[in-house]
XYZ file of N, CA, C and O in Angstrom:
736
model
N 128.109 121.836 51.920
C 127.462 122.889 52.665
C 125.960 122.639 52.669
O 125.391 122.172 51.701
N 125.417 123.060 53.788
C 123.983 122.904 53.933
C 123.254 124.059 53.274
O 123.700 125.198 53.340
N 122.179 123.730 52.707
C 121.372 124.774 52.093
C 120.447 125.373 53.151
O 120.253 124.814 54.237
N 119.878 126.514 52.825
C 118.979 127.194 53.751
C 117.740 126.347 54.027
O 117.203 126.356 55.121
N 117.297 125.600 53.047
C 116.119 124.750 53.220
C 116.381 123.647 54.232
O 115.543 123.329 55.057
N 117.552 123.016 54.194
C 117.894 121.960 55.137
C 117.963 122.523 56.550
O 117.534 121.882 57.508
N 118.506 123.733 56.706
C 118.587 124.353 58.016
C 117.184 124.640 58.559
O 116.900 124.433 59.732
N 116.280 125.118 57.688
C 114.913 125.390 58.106
C 114.214 124.096 58.504
O 113.465 124.060 59.483
N 114.443 123.015 57.753
C 113.840 121.720 58.070
C 114.326 121.214 59.433
O 113.543 120.696 60.228
N 115.618 121.371 59.699
C 116.173 120.943 60.990
C 115.574 121.755 62.130
O 115.272 121.224 63.188
N 115.409 123.039 61.946
C 114.821 123.889 62.976
C 113.375 123.489 63.234
O 112.923 123.450 64.385
N 112.617 123.179 62.185
C 111.233 122.757 62.338
C 111.157 121.452 63.136
O 110.330 121.295 64.031
N 112.024 120.508 62.803
C 112.048 119.219 63.504
C 112.416 119.437 64.972
O 111.800 118.850 65.873
N 113.382 120.282 65.245
C 113.801 120.588 66.609
C 112.666 121.230 67.398
O 112.401 120.863 68.541
N 111.959 122.168 66.799
C 110.834 122.832 67.466
C 109.734 121.810 67.766
O 109.166 121.786 68.869
N 109.413 120.970 66.813
C 108.389 119.940 67.014
C 108.806 118.988 68.134
O 107.999 118.628 69.002
N 110.054 118.580 68.150
C 110.578 117.685 69.184
C 110.495 118.336 70.563
O 110.048 117.713 71.532
N 110.865 119.602 70.663
C 110.799 120.316 71.938
C 109.346 120.484 72.402
O 109.051 120.366 73.597
N 108.428 120.757 71.481
C 107.016 120.862 71.840
C 106.461 119.521 72.333
O 105.686 119.467 73.294
N 106.886 118.441 71.701
C 106.458 117.108 72.111
C 106.973 116.778 73.518
O 106.220 116.291 74.363
N 108.214 117.067 73.799
C 108.799 116.828 75.126
C 108.073 117.670 76.180
O 107.759 117.191 77.273
N 107.771 118.908 75.853
C 107.048 119.791 76.780
C 105.655 119.240 77.069
O 105.213 119.226 78.220
N 104.967 118.767 76.043
C 103.619 118.214 76.225
C 103.663 116.970 77.116
O 102.802 116.790 77.991
N 104.650 116.130 76.924
C 104.796 114.927 77.762
C 105.071 115.326 79.210
O 104.474 114.783 80.141
N 105.949 116.297 79.417
C 106.274 116.754 80.780
C 105.040 117.326 81.477
O 104.796 117.055 82.655
N 104.251 118.101 80.764
C 103.026 118.660 81.341
C 102.048 117.538 81.681
O 101.416 117.541 82.742
N 101.922 116.554 80.800
C 101.027 115.423 81.048
C 101.425 114.637 82.288
O 100.581 114.284 83.116
N 102.707 114.359 82.452
C 103.197 113.639 83.630
C 102.951 114.459 84.894
O 102.537 113.932 85.929
N 103.177 115.754 84.834
C 102.945 116.628 85.991
C 101.484 116.634 86.395
O 101.155 116.524 87.581
N 100.586 116.743 85.437
C 99.150 116.735 85.728
C 98.762 115.400 86.361
O 98.035 115.355 87.358
N 99.247 114.294 85.821
C 98.963 112.976 86.390
C 99.478 112.888 87.826
O 98.760 112.439 88.725
N 100.711 113.319 88.065
C 101.306 113.230 89.399
C 100.559 114.087 90.420
O 100.419 113.696 91.572
N 100.073 115.229 89.991
C 99.396 116.121 90.926
C 97.947 115.737 91.198
O 97.465 115.888 92.322
N 97.236 115.234 90.200
C 95.799 115.054 90.355
C 95.304 113.612 90.349
O 94.261 113.333 90.915
N 96.017 112.694 89.724
C 95.476 111.356 89.544
C 96.209 110.268 90.320
O 95.700 109.174 90.454
N 97.370 110.536 90.816
C 98.138 109.534 91.544
C 97.708 109.535 93.005
O 97.524 110.571 93.611
N 97.556 108.328 93.589
C 97.184 108.211 95.001
C 98.429 108.427 95.847
O 99.328 107.597 95.880
N 98.484 109.549 96.534
C 99.663 109.883 97.344
C 99.269 110.130 98.790
O 99.745 111.054 99.417
N 98.401 109.285 99.330
C 97.958 109.484 100.700
C 98.552 108.412 101.611
O 97.878 107.462 101.992
N 99.828 108.539 101.964
C 100.431 107.542 102.841
C 99.897 107.700 104.267
O 99.451 108.775 104.654
N 99.934 106.602 105.003
C 99.558 106.668 106.404
C 100.783 107.143 107.165
O 101.842 106.532 107.101
N 100.635 108.258 107.838
C 101.766 108.834 108.554
C 101.826 108.291 109.966
O 100.807 108.031 110.596
N 103.040 108.140 110.474
C 103.225 107.710 111.851
C 102.908 108.880 112.770
O 103.411 109.978 112.581
N 102.050 108.647 113.769
C 101.714 109.747 114.669
C 102.906 110.153 115.533
O 103.722 109.315 115.913
N 103.016 111.459 115.841
C 104.089 111.951 116.700
C 103.874 111.548 118.145
O 104.822 111.485 118.926
N 102.622 111.333 118.528
C 102.287 110.880 119.874
C 101.468 109.612 119.754
O 100.681 109.450 118.819
N 101.658 108.705 120.707
C 100.947 107.433 120.663
C 99.447 107.674 120.629
O 98.943 108.583 121.284
N 98.730 106.868 119.848
C 97.275 107.021 119.819
C 96.698 106.885 121.224
O 97.150 106.054 122.009
N 95.723 107.706 121.533
C 95.096 107.666 122.849
C 94.430 106.308 123.067
O 94.491 105.739 124.149
N 93.822 105.799 122.007
C 93.125 104.528 122.145
C 94.114 103.361 122.059
O 95.003 103.323 121.227
N 93.914 102.427 122.988
C 94.710 101.206 122.955
C 94.209 100.358 121.799
O 93.069 100.504 121.355
N 95.035 99.466 121.331
C 94.627 98.552 120.272
C 93.468 97.704 120.792
O 93.580 97.046 121.819
N 92.343 97.737 120.077
C 91.140 97.032 120.526
C 91.300 95.518 120.526
O 90.624 94.823 121.270
N 92.207 94.992 119.705
C 92.419 93.549 119.640
C 93.575 93.075 120.513
O 93.962 91.912 120.443
N 94.153 93.969 121.321
C 95.280 93.595 122.185
C 94.777 92.787 123.379
O 93.753 93.114 123.980
N 95.508 91.739 123.684
C 95.187 90.876 124.816
C 96.432 90.695 125.655
O 97.552 90.868 125.171
N 96.248 90.293 126.919
C 97.385 90.002 127.782
C 98.136 88.794 127.239
O 97.525 87.846 126.724
N 99.448 88.826 127.362
C 100.273 87.681 126.970
C 100.190 86.660 128.099
O 100.495 86.973 129.250
N 99.762 85.463 127.775
C 99.647 84.407 128.788
C 100.970 83.678 128.966
O 101.766 83.581 128.033
N 101.190 83.180 130.155
C 102.365 82.363 130.492
C 103.671 83.066 130.177
O 104.618 82.443 129.693
N 103.733 84.338 130.457
C 104.957 85.093 130.209
C 105.945 84.781 131.330
O 105.618 84.887 132.507
N 107.168 84.398 130.952
C 108.139 83.956 131.946
C 108.879 85.113 132.601
O 108.898 85.249 133.811
N 109.539 85.959 131.828
C 110.380 87.025 132.369
C 109.621 88.348 132.317
O 109.423 88.899 131.248
N 109.194 88.857 133.468
C 108.427 90.099 133.493
C 109.228 91.268 134.055
O 108.701 92.353 134.219
N 110.505 91.052 134.356
C 111.347 92.144 134.860
C 111.686 93.085 133.706
O 112.093 92.650 132.628
N 111.490 94.395 133.939
C 111.723 95.401 132.892
C 113.194 95.406 132.473
O 114.098 95.189 133.275
N 113.418 95.694 131.205
C 114.778 95.842 130.678
C 115.362 97.153 131.202
O 114.615 98.091 131.518
N 116.670 97.229 131.274
C 117.318 98.464 131.718
C 117.439 99.420 130.538
O 117.752 99.019 129.427
N 117.178 100.704 130.822
C 117.288 101.738 129.796
C 117.830 102.999 130.440
O 117.496 103.325 131.577
N 118.692 103.704 129.717
C 119.200 104.985 130.197
C 118.046 105.971 130.311
O 117.030 105.843 129.616
N 118.225 106.989 131.153
C 117.182 107.992 131.307
C 116.941 108.686 129.962
O 117.867 109.103 129.279
N 115.690 108.782 129.602
C 115.332 109.399 128.327
C 115.422 108.422 127.163
O 115.056 108.747 126.052
N 115.896 107.212 127.427
C 116.031 106.212 126.370
C 114.943 105.169 126.502
O 114.032 105.286 127.310
N 115.037 104.144 125.733
C 114.041 103.085 125.772
C 114.695 101.747 125.534
O 115.863 101.655 125.163
N 113.939 100.716 125.786
C 114.389 99.354 125.542
C 113.151 98.535 125.206
O 112.133 98.634 125.889
N 113.244 97.768 124.154
C 112.097 96.981 123.735
C 112.494 95.547 123.468
O 113.644 95.242 123.150
N 111.513 94.703 123.619
C 111.627 93.304 123.255
C 110.344 93.008 122.501
O 109.310 93.632 122.762
N 110.395 92.107 121.558
C 109.172 91.757 120.835
C 109.274 90.340 120.324
O 110.370 89.815 120.125
N 108.126 89.721 120.163
C 108.019 88.400 119.563
C 107.013 88.513 118.431
O 106.010 89.220 118.559
N 107.274 87.806 117.337
C 106.383 87.903 116.180
C 106.562 86.690 115.297
O 107.512 85.925 115.443
N 105.624 86.506 114.394
C 105.743 85.508 113.349
C 105.771 86.237 112.017
O 105.132 87.279 111.862
N 106.478 85.677 111.042
C 106.658 86.343 109.752
C 105.574 85.998 108.729
O 105.667 86.386 107.586
N 104.534 85.285 109.152
C 103.431 84.945 108.257
C 102.181 85.690 108.693
O 101.798 85.645 109.857
N 101.549 86.371 107.740
C 100.328 87.117 107.992
C 99.294 86.653 106.970
O 99.616 86.459 105.797
N 98.050 86.457 107.428
C 96.970 86.069 106.523
C 95.908 87.150 106.537
O 95.414 87.529 107.601
N 95.575 87.639 105.357
C 94.558 88.687 105.224
C 93.285 88.066 104.666
O 93.325 87.352 103.667
N 92.170 88.356 105.330
C 90.860 87.940 104.846
C 90.182 89.166 104.248
O 89.863 90.117 104.971
N 89.959 89.138 102.936
C 89.276 90.250 102.285
C 87.801 90.309 102.707
O 87.233 91.390 102.814
N 87.222 89.152 102.996
C 85.818 89.111 103.411
C 85.634 89.811 104.756
O 84.665 90.543 104.958
N 86.566 89.586 105.690
C 86.465 90.183 107.028
C 87.197 91.517 107.142
O 87.089 92.187 108.164
N 88.009 91.847 106.123
C 88.830 93.058 106.154
C 89.762 93.077 107.372
O 89.906 94.090 108.062
N 90.390 91.908 107.647
C 91.298 91.784 108.786
C 92.585 91.083 108.386
O 92.630 90.348 107.400
N 93.626 91.327 109.172
C 94.910 90.651 109.019
C 95.148 89.819 110.273
O 95.130 90.350 111.384
N 95.336 88.513 110.103
C 95.641 87.614 111.213
C 97.162 87.506 111.318
O 97.843 87.196 110.341
N 97.694 87.792 112.497
C 99.140 87.803 112.708
C 99.441 87.486 114.159
O 98.524 87.308 114.967
N 100.707 87.419 114.513
C 101.116 87.246 115.900
C 102.214 88.255 116.183
O 103.283 88.220 115.570
N 101.930 89.193 117.090
C 102.906 90.204 117.485
C 102.739 90.467 118.973
O 101.630 90.715 119.442
N 103.864 90.389 119.707
C 103.829 90.597 121.150
C 104.801 91.691 121.573
O 105.910 91.775 121.050
N 104.369 92.504 122.547
C 105.215 93.483 123.224
C 105.337 92.979 124.667
O 104.516 93.308 125.513
N 106.360 92.150 124.953
C 106.470 91.525 126.270
C 106.564 92.541 127.412
O 106.961 93.685 127.220
N 106.212 92.085 128.610
C 106.202 92.943 129.800
C 107.564 93.551 130.103
O 107.648 94.614 130.717
N 108.642 92.904 129.684
C 109.971 93.446 129.981
C 110.310 94.674 129.131
O 111.258 95.392 129.413
N 109.524 94.946 128.086
C 109.738 96.154 127.280
C 109.469 97.387 128.116
O 108.629 97.378 129.018
N 110.147 98.476 127.785
C 109.957 99.742 128.476
C 108.992 100.636 127.693
O 108.305 101.465 128.274
N 108.916 100.472 126.376
C 108.136 101.367 125.517
C 106.814 100.764 125.055
O 106.686 99.555 124.903
N 105.845 101.663 124.805
C 104.630 101.289 124.095
C 104.989 101.174 122.615
O 105.998 101.735 122.167
N 104.160 100.477 121.844
C 104.427 100.301 120.417
C 103.166 100.524 119.605
O 102.058 100.341 120.093
N 103.361 100.907 118.339
C 102.314 100.908 117.328
C 102.879 100.093 116.171
O 104.015 100.310 115.735
N 102.090 99.142 115.682
C 102.524 98.234 114.618
C 101.869 98.626 113.304
O 100.655 98.850 113.253
N 102.675 98.730 112.246
C 102.162 98.965 110.895
C 102.475 97.744 110.045
O 103.611 97.258 110.056
N 101.483 97.252 109.314
C 101.669 96.172 108.352
C 101.744 96.810 106.976
O 100.855 97.571 106.589
N 102.827 96.500 106.244
C 103.106 97.186 104.977
C 103.308 96.174 103.856
O 104.020 95.181 104.033
N 102.693 96.441 102.711
C 102.941 95.674 101.480
C 104.090 96.367 100.759
O 104.075 97.585 100.587
N 105.090 95.583 100.332
C 106.218 96.122 99.576
C 106.118 95.578 98.153
O 106.252 94.382 97.929
N 105.859 96.469 97.191
C 105.702 96.031 95.805
C 107.064 95.760 95.172
O 108.099 96.103 95.729
N 107.045 95.174 93.991
C 108.277 94.811 93.290
C 109.162 96.015 92.999
O 110.387 95.910 92.980
N 108.548 97.195 92.802
C 109.347 98.395 92.529
C 109.786 99.112 93.808
O 110.363 100.189 93.753
N 109.489 98.507 94.984
C 109.930 99.090 96.244
C 108.924 100.028 96.888
O 109.162 100.537 97.982
N 107.784 100.239 96.243
C 106.751 101.109 96.813
C 106.159 100.428 98.048
O 105.840 99.244 98.014
N 106.022 101.193 99.125
C 105.475 100.663 100.366
C 104.092 101.238 100.614
O 103.884 102.437 100.496
N 103.146 100.354 100.960
C 101.779 100.769 101.233
C 101.351 100.207 102.582
O 101.336 98.992 102.772
N 101.013 101.098 103.513
C 100.525 100.667 104.821
C 99.098 100.179 104.641
O 98.240 100.915 104.148
N 98.839 98.917 105.030
C 97.486 98.365 104.867
C 96.779 98.156 106.206
O 95.573 97.956 106.233
N 97.543 98.189 107.312
C 96.933 98.064 108.639
C 97.834 98.764 109.650
O 99.063 98.752 109.497
N 97.206 99.375 110.654
C 97.974 100.038 111.712
C 97.229 99.839 113.025
O 96.025 100.063 113.100
N 97.972 99.437 114.039
C 97.369 99.182 115.343
C 97.207 100.475 116.130
O 97.770 101.509 115.778
N 96.462 100.374 117.208
C 96.470 101.413 118.224
C 97.687 101.149 119.105
O 98.576 100.377 118.738
N 97.726 101.734 120.280
C 98.854 101.546 121.184
C 98.859 100.125 121.742
O 97.835 99.627 122.211
N 100.030 99.492 121.688
C 100.231 98.162 122.269
C 101.168 98.347 123.458
O 102.355 98.631 123.287
N 100.628 98.219 124.663
C 101.413 98.406 125.886
C 102.245 97.153 126.170
O 101.901 96.057 125.704
N 103.324 97.288 126.957
C 104.078 96.100 127.371
C 103.157 95.089 128.061
O 102.255 95.460 128.817
N 103.383 93.809 127.754
C 102.554 92.743 128.311
C 101.348 92.416 127.459
O 100.520 91.589 127.840
N 101.242 93.041 126.275
C 100.089 92.818 125.397
C 100.532 92.165 124.089
O 101.675 92.305 123.653
N 99.594 91.474 123.463
C 99.831 90.863 122.154
C 98.660 91.157 121.240
O 97.562 91.428 121.709
N 98.922 91.094 119.936
C 97.894 91.337 118.921
C 97.875 90.141 117.977
O 98.926 89.718 117.488
N 96.670 89.615 117.763
C 96.497 88.492 116.837
C 95.730 88.891 115.584
O 95.656 88.127 114.639
N 95.122 90.100 115.603
C 94.316 90.536 114.470
C 94.308 92.060 114.398
O 94.219 92.728 115.422
N 94.426 92.581 113.178
C 94.319 94.017 112.934
C 93.284 94.256 111.844
O 93.200 93.485 110.877
N 92.530 95.325 111.975
C 91.586 95.723 110.925
C 92.363 96.382 109.791
O 93.302 97.144 110.038
N 91.991 96.082 108.557
C 92.635 96.710 107.402
C 92.192 98.164 107.301
O 91.063 98.513 107.644
N 93.085 99.004 106.800
C 92.750 100.406 106.559
C 91.860 100.510 105.328
O 91.876 99.635 104.461
N 91.093 101.585 105.244
C 90.272 101.820 104.059
C 91.178 101.844 102.828
O 92.262 102.419 102.860
N 90.746 101.228 101.761
C 91.532 101.211 100.533
C 92.355 99.946 100.378
O 92.891 99.677 99.311
N 92.474 99.151 101.443
C 93.244 97.910 101.347
C 92.497 96.867 100.535
O 93.054 95.851 100.162
N 91.211 97.132 100.229
C 90.411 96.189 99.450
C 90.922 96.050 98.021
O 90.519 95.155 97.309
N 91.831 96.911 97.589
C 92.376 96.784 96.245
C 93.340 95.611 96.131
O 93.823 95.297 95.054
N 93.591 94.930 97.241
C 94.392 93.714 97.204
C 93.589 92.616 96.531
O 92.365 92.604 96.595
N 94.289 91.688 95.909
C 93.608 90.538 95.339
C 94.240 89.276 95.913
O 95.300 89.322 96.530
N 93.585 88.170 95.735
C 94.046 86.904 96.286
C 95.462 86.605 95.801
O 95.788 86.798 94.634
N 96.302 86.150 96.714
C 97.678 85.812 96.370
C 98.621 86.066 97.529
O 98.196 86.307 98.660
N 99.910 86.020 97.232
C 100.944 86.217 98.245
C 101.737 87.467 97.922
O 102.107 87.704 96.773
N 101.990 88.276 98.943
C 102.698 89.542 98.799
C 103.905 89.571 99.726
O 103.906 88.937 100.784
N 104.926 90.337 99.328
C 106.043 90.631 100.219
C 105.617 91.781 101.116
O 104.925 92.699 100.680
N 106.059 91.733 102.353
C 105.670 92.794 103.267
C 106.701 93.017 104.342
O 107.783 92.421 104.336
N 106.365 93.908 105.264
C 107.217 94.168 106.410
C 106.376 94.767 107.530
O 105.260 95.229 107.309
N 106.929 94.704 108.731
C 106.352 95.373 109.888
C 107.173 96.621 110.152
O 108.401 96.561 110.144
N 106.530 97.739 110.383
C 107.171 98.916 110.966
C 106.698 98.965 112.398
O 105.493 98.870 112.655
N 107.628 99.111 113.332
C 107.267 99.209 114.728
C 107.678 100.589 115.210
O 108.849 100.961 115.123
N 106.706 101.347 115.659
C 106.931 102.703 116.138
C 106.925 102.657 117.662
O 106.007 102.103 118.267
N 107.964 103.211 118.286
C 108.101 103.159 119.731
C 107.697 104.493 120.343
O 107.999 105.557 119.792
N 107.030 104.424 121.509
C 106.537 105.612 122.184
C 106.852 105.544 123.670
O 106.789 104.478 124.281
N 107.161 106.708 124.250
C 107.386 106.812 125.685
C 106.049 106.571 126.386
O 105.060 107.246 126.082
N 105.990 105.633 127.345
C 104.701 105.334 127.981
C 104.180 106.465 128.877
O 102.973 106.558 129.110
N 105.069 107.340 129.361
C 104.637 108.431 130.236
C 104.144 109.643 129.448
O 103.108 110.216 129.761
N 104.901 110.037 128.435
C 104.558 111.252 127.685
C 103.800 110.952 126.385
O 103.174 111.839 125.819
N 103.905 109.718 125.890
C 103.296 109.361 124.611
C 104.097 109.838 123.417
O 103.713 109.641 122.271
N 105.254 110.464 123.665
C 106.075 111.014 122.591
C 106.762 109.901 121.806
O 107.241 108.921 122.363
N 106.805 110.072 120.490
C 107.426 109.100 119.595
C 108.933 109.097 119.776
O 109.561 110.148 119.874
N 109.513 107.897 119.796
C 110.965 107.757 119.885
C 111.597 108.139 118.556
O 110.963 108.062 117.498
N 112.851 108.525 118.618
C 113.576 108.905 117.401
C 113.833 107.682 116.529
O 113.737 107.731 115.310
N 114.149 106.567 117.171
C 114.471 105.337 116.448
C 113.243 104.435 116.423
O 112.537 104.309 117.416
N 112.977 103.833 115.294
C 111.874 102.887 115.149
C 112.406 101.591 114.570
O 113.535 101.534 114.092
N 111.586 100.557 114.588
C 112.025 99.259 114.097
C 111.360 98.895 112.792
O 110.291 99.415 112.444
N 111.993 97.996 112.076
C 111.452 97.503 110.820
C 111.827 96.025 110.708
O 112.979 95.664 110.918
N 110.851 95.196 110.411
C 111.090 93.765 110.239
C 110.740 93.418 108.801
O 109.580 93.468 108.396
N 111.756 93.084 108.028
C 111.590 92.745 106.612
C 111.223 91.265 106.465
O 111.344 90.488 107.404
N 110.813 90.890 105.287
C 110.594 89.480 104.967
C 109.288 88.911 105.496
O 109.184 87.711 105.721
N 108.283 89.747 105.682
C 106.978 89.265 106.132
C 106.229 88.745 104.902
O 106.139 89.413 103.886
N 105.717 87.525 105.002
C 104.937 86.930 103.898
C 103.465 87.154 104.185
O 102.944 86.701 105.204
N 102.791 87.848 103.280
C 101.389 88.196 103.459
C 100.551 87.404 102.447
O 100.680 87.587 101.244
N 99.706 86.521 102.967
C 98.808 85.711 102.131
C 97.425 86.340 102.177
O 96.867 86.531 103.246
N 96.878 86.620 101.007
C 95.564 87.254 100.919
C 94.558 86.214 100.434
O 94.771 85.566 99.418
N 93.485 86.061 101.218
C 92.423 85.116 100.868
C 91.136 85.902 100.626
O 90.967 86.993 101.156
N 90.227 85.329 99.819
C 88.983 86.054 99.522
C 88.108 86.258 100.765
O 88.267 85.719 101.772
């Protein structure tokens, strides 16, 4: 049988353990609310009014006939390369992304770093890319300077917009396996 002293000792240990768990929970909550960077770049509901400043016409485009799309729907075609080079000195990302003339929708391109734990960070976002345009360079978003020299896993998010209303499409695209090389 347990003595009264052993029961009191167990209760004291239990109370101390519960107080310690509570203190840890409060500490994590304070960190999550005040010290963690939780400012993701949100996809706009309507296409940006400004066109992408680095967008250029696609030269030597062969097929310029628009794709067929149901009323209220969309159809897109795109060409891209899976290698992106970031210059920290210029604060730019060099890439190749095209929205061919046969596409029906406007696009906005997001360049995203995917960390080992699956966290996604948008480091660059284009303005509107109309059909028949291509982008070879994007300006990095503020805060992307926390990158350091090396190679990162990344992806493209492609947001589709109705060219007449500017309204965001329900379905968007994602291209995984983008290799992002960061240079000083």
